[in-house]
């Protein structure tokens, strides 16, 4: 309808000044909608803020040197989370060592070597894995790595955490490899570089900062997992360094156990450990987001 | 279409160093059976016979036959979609990297059939280098590392050898004086024209005999374009150069031979006419060529 003839007769300028009932109604509906969506936005942020505030208040008060350096003592005699801190470090480290190469290589296969349909199937499997309840991964690891040995052990815990990390690493790596421009691959191949060297030294190297971010996020995710550790690593009141065939403690397990104790001292320690976990996850996220913001600005 | 035998020896270059070419030996497209190579004869002659290139079932170029003489510049001109770039990419077997892409016909480089089953395309691409339309230095690498990327991606080389290759390659690419004091700066910190010369240096560092250029100056301003054209004129003493260009003035300025392609009714590109550049532009035999070079054809 571009005939040039206006569909409606133009209203005179004076009509703009007079507000009708319809105008007022529209203003009210608009205001209501704004208010409701604002409340929803607040409801979205409040739980996070409340959790952070609660953990910081309760946890910071429980933070002291003995929490970091001592073993748990029985029957409400206090002590600390040293066994849990050292256990988390070892198990998460081992899980990262297992999961990082698998996740990165799987992503390289999906992006560089496979057909689109196969890549889609791999991506779908990884997405499903990310959504699998972690208790299922725990019972799987329990059946495979604990039952045959009649022994709760740290390796089973690490393997369970690695299963959780692999799809996270794979998906973030895949995303960052897909962002690497095709000309760089062509440039490398045209120089007579084999495909595998191109994948490693050009594509992976160019996308490396995104890949590292993904690994760190996966580490943060694994550090906070409780369910897969309950019946694999089990937990341990005593420091276990290096004896991976035996039960080992971890920060989430420590929180789980001590929060249920009838002794206020130990409840406070659970808050302290929760604070340490939160701090770790927060720091990792700030580093990763900060890096990706900076690289986008570049 | 017969072409005289070309000068047997590459003209001496200003650099005293005998060659940028390291490591790799003379019969460099040698097949695995080590067929003796006529390396004393002019090297870098490409003979294309009845070449058709396909993407899946779509034929992109149809039965192209031409002889590309060594140590000269051959320009490929023609309207968009006529298969110029596809043709160029069949010459170093980059074409087949597209899933479903294949060729029929023959291409012989110095008497060796480059589509022979015994030819490794990865090794071929070290002999037939390529420069792309958009300068594509590796963004994670310094200027120095960009130049030697081809060598590093294809094997181990002692540092002292690399230093020499960097200087000679950059000098041949007419970039040395501009970057010799900042070899460790990022390759992408250079201007567009400098980046393209860096890519040329990178291609030369591997020691090719043939240099394919796919519209190497189309993304550059006129002054940077002029520098690239001057560089091409210098490089032809040592290399066989095939350049695809949209710019007919450029083809007329830099090339010794010109091949005019156009698109047939079946949408396949084909060779209309091939000959010495002055003749193609002043006295073409084909009506289609005349229409195109005189600008009557879109």
Coordinates of C-alpha atoms in Angstrom, one line a residue, chain A residues 15-131:
Chain A
X15 CA -5.5 15.8 19.1
X16 CA -2.0 14.8 20.3
X17 CA -2.4 16.9 23.4
X18 CA -5.7 15.4 24.6
X19 CA -5.3 12.0 26.3
X20 CA -8.1 9.6 25.8
X21 CA -9.2 6.8 28.1
X22 CA -7.5 4.3 25.8
X23 CA -4.2 6.1 26.2
X24 CA -4.6 6.0 30.0
X25 CA -5.4 2.3 29.9
X26 CA -2.4 1.6 27.8
X27 CA -0.2 3.4 30.2
X28 CA -1.5 1.3 33.2
X29 CA -1.0 -2.0 31.3
X30 CA 2.5 -0.9 30.4
X31 CA 3.4 0.0 34.0
X32 CA 2.0 -3.3 35.3
X33 CA 4.0 -5.3 32.8
X34 CA 7.1 -3.4 33.7
X35 CA 6.6 -4.0 37.4
X36 CA 5.9 -7.8 37.0
X37 CA 9.0 -8.4 34.9
X38 CA 11.1 -6.3 37.3
X39 CA 9.9 -8.5 40.2
X40 CA 10.8 -11.6 38.3
X41 CA 14.2 -10.3 37.5
X42 CA 14.7 -9.6 41.2
X43 CA 13.5 -13.1 42.1
X44 CA 16.1 -14.4 39.7
X45 CA 19.0 -12.6 41.4
X46 CA 17.9 -12.8 45.0
X47 CA 18.7 -16.5 45.7
X48 CA 22.2 -16.1 44.4
X49 CA 22.7 -12.9 46.4
X50 CA 21.2 -14.6 49.5
X51 CA 23.4 -17.7 49.1
X52 CA 26.5 -15.7 48.6
X53 CA 25.7 -13.4 51.6
X54 CA 24.8 -16.3 53.9
X55 CA 27.9 -18.4 53.0
X56 CA 30.2 -15.4 53.3
X57 CA 28.8 -14.3 56.7
X58 CA 28.7 -17.8 58.2
X59 CA 31.8 -19.1 56.4
X60 CA 34.1 -16.1 56.9
X61 CA 33.4 -16.3 60.7
X62 CA 34.5 -20.0 60.6
X63 CA 37.6 -19.3 58.6
X64 CA 40.8 -19.7 60.6
X65 CA 44.2 -21.4 60.3
X66 CA 43.1 -24.6 61.9
X67 CA 40.3 -25.1 59.4
X68 CA 43.0 -25.0 56.7
X69 CA 45.7 -27.1 58.5
X70 CA 44.1 -29.6 60.8
X71 CA 42.3 -32.9 60.4
X72 CA 38.7 -33.3 61.7
X73 CA 38.5 -34.4 65.3
X74 CA 35.7 -36.6 66.5
X75 CA 32.8 -35.7 68.7
X76 CA 32.7 -32.0 68.3
X77 CA 36.2 -31.3 69.3
X78 CA 36.8 -29.1 66.2
X79 CA 39.8 -29.6 64.1
X80 CA 39.8 -28.6 60.4
X81 CA 39.2 -29.4 56.8
X82 CA 42.8 -30.2 55.8
X83 CA 41.9 -33.7 54.7
X84 CA 39.0 -32.3 52.5
X85 CA 41.1 -29.6 51.0
X86 CA 44.0 -31.9 50.1
X87 CA 41.6 -34.6 48.9
X88 CA 39.7 -32.2 46.6
X89 CA 43.0 -30.9 45.2
X90 CA 44.2 -34.4 44.4
X91 CA 41.0 -35.8 43.0
X92 CA 40.1 -32.8 40.9
X93 CA 43.6 -32.6 39.6
X94 CA 43.6 -36.2 38.6
X95 CA 40.1 -35.8 37.0
X96 CA 41.4 -32.8 35.0
X97 CA 44.4 -34.7 33.8
X98 CA 42.2 -37.5 32.6
X99 CA 39.3 -35.4 31.2
X100 CA 41.2 -32.5 29.5
X101 CA 43.0 -34.5 26.8
X102 CA 39.9 -36.6 26.1
X103 CA 37.6 -33.6 25.9
X104 CA 40.0 -31.6 23.7
X105 CA 40.8 -34.5 21.3
X106 CA 37.1 -35.4 21.0
X107 CA 36.4 -31.8 20.1
X108 CA 39.2 -31.8 17.5
X109 CA 37.8 -34.9 16.0
X110 CA 34.3 -33.4 15.9
X111 CA 35.4 -30.1 14.3
X112 CA 38.3 -31.1 12.1
X113 CA 37.8 -34.7 11.1
X114 CA 34.2 -35.8 11.2
X115 CA 31.3 -35.3 8.9
X116 CA 28.7 -32.8 9.9
X117 CA 26.2 -35.6 10.9
X118 CA 28.8 -37.4 13.1
X119 CA 29.8 -34.1 14.7
X120 CA 26.2 -33.4 15.4
X121 CA 25.8 -36.8 17.1
X122 CA 28.9 -36.2 19.2
X123 CA 27.7 -32.8 20.3
X124 CA 24.3 -34.1 21.1
X125 CA 25.8 -36.9 23.3
X126 CA 27.9 -34.4 25.1
X127 CA 24.9 -32.1 25.7
X128 CA 23.0 -35.1 27.1
X129 CA 25.9 -36.0 29.3
X130 CA 26.1 -32.5 30.7
X131 CA 22.4 -32.9 31.8

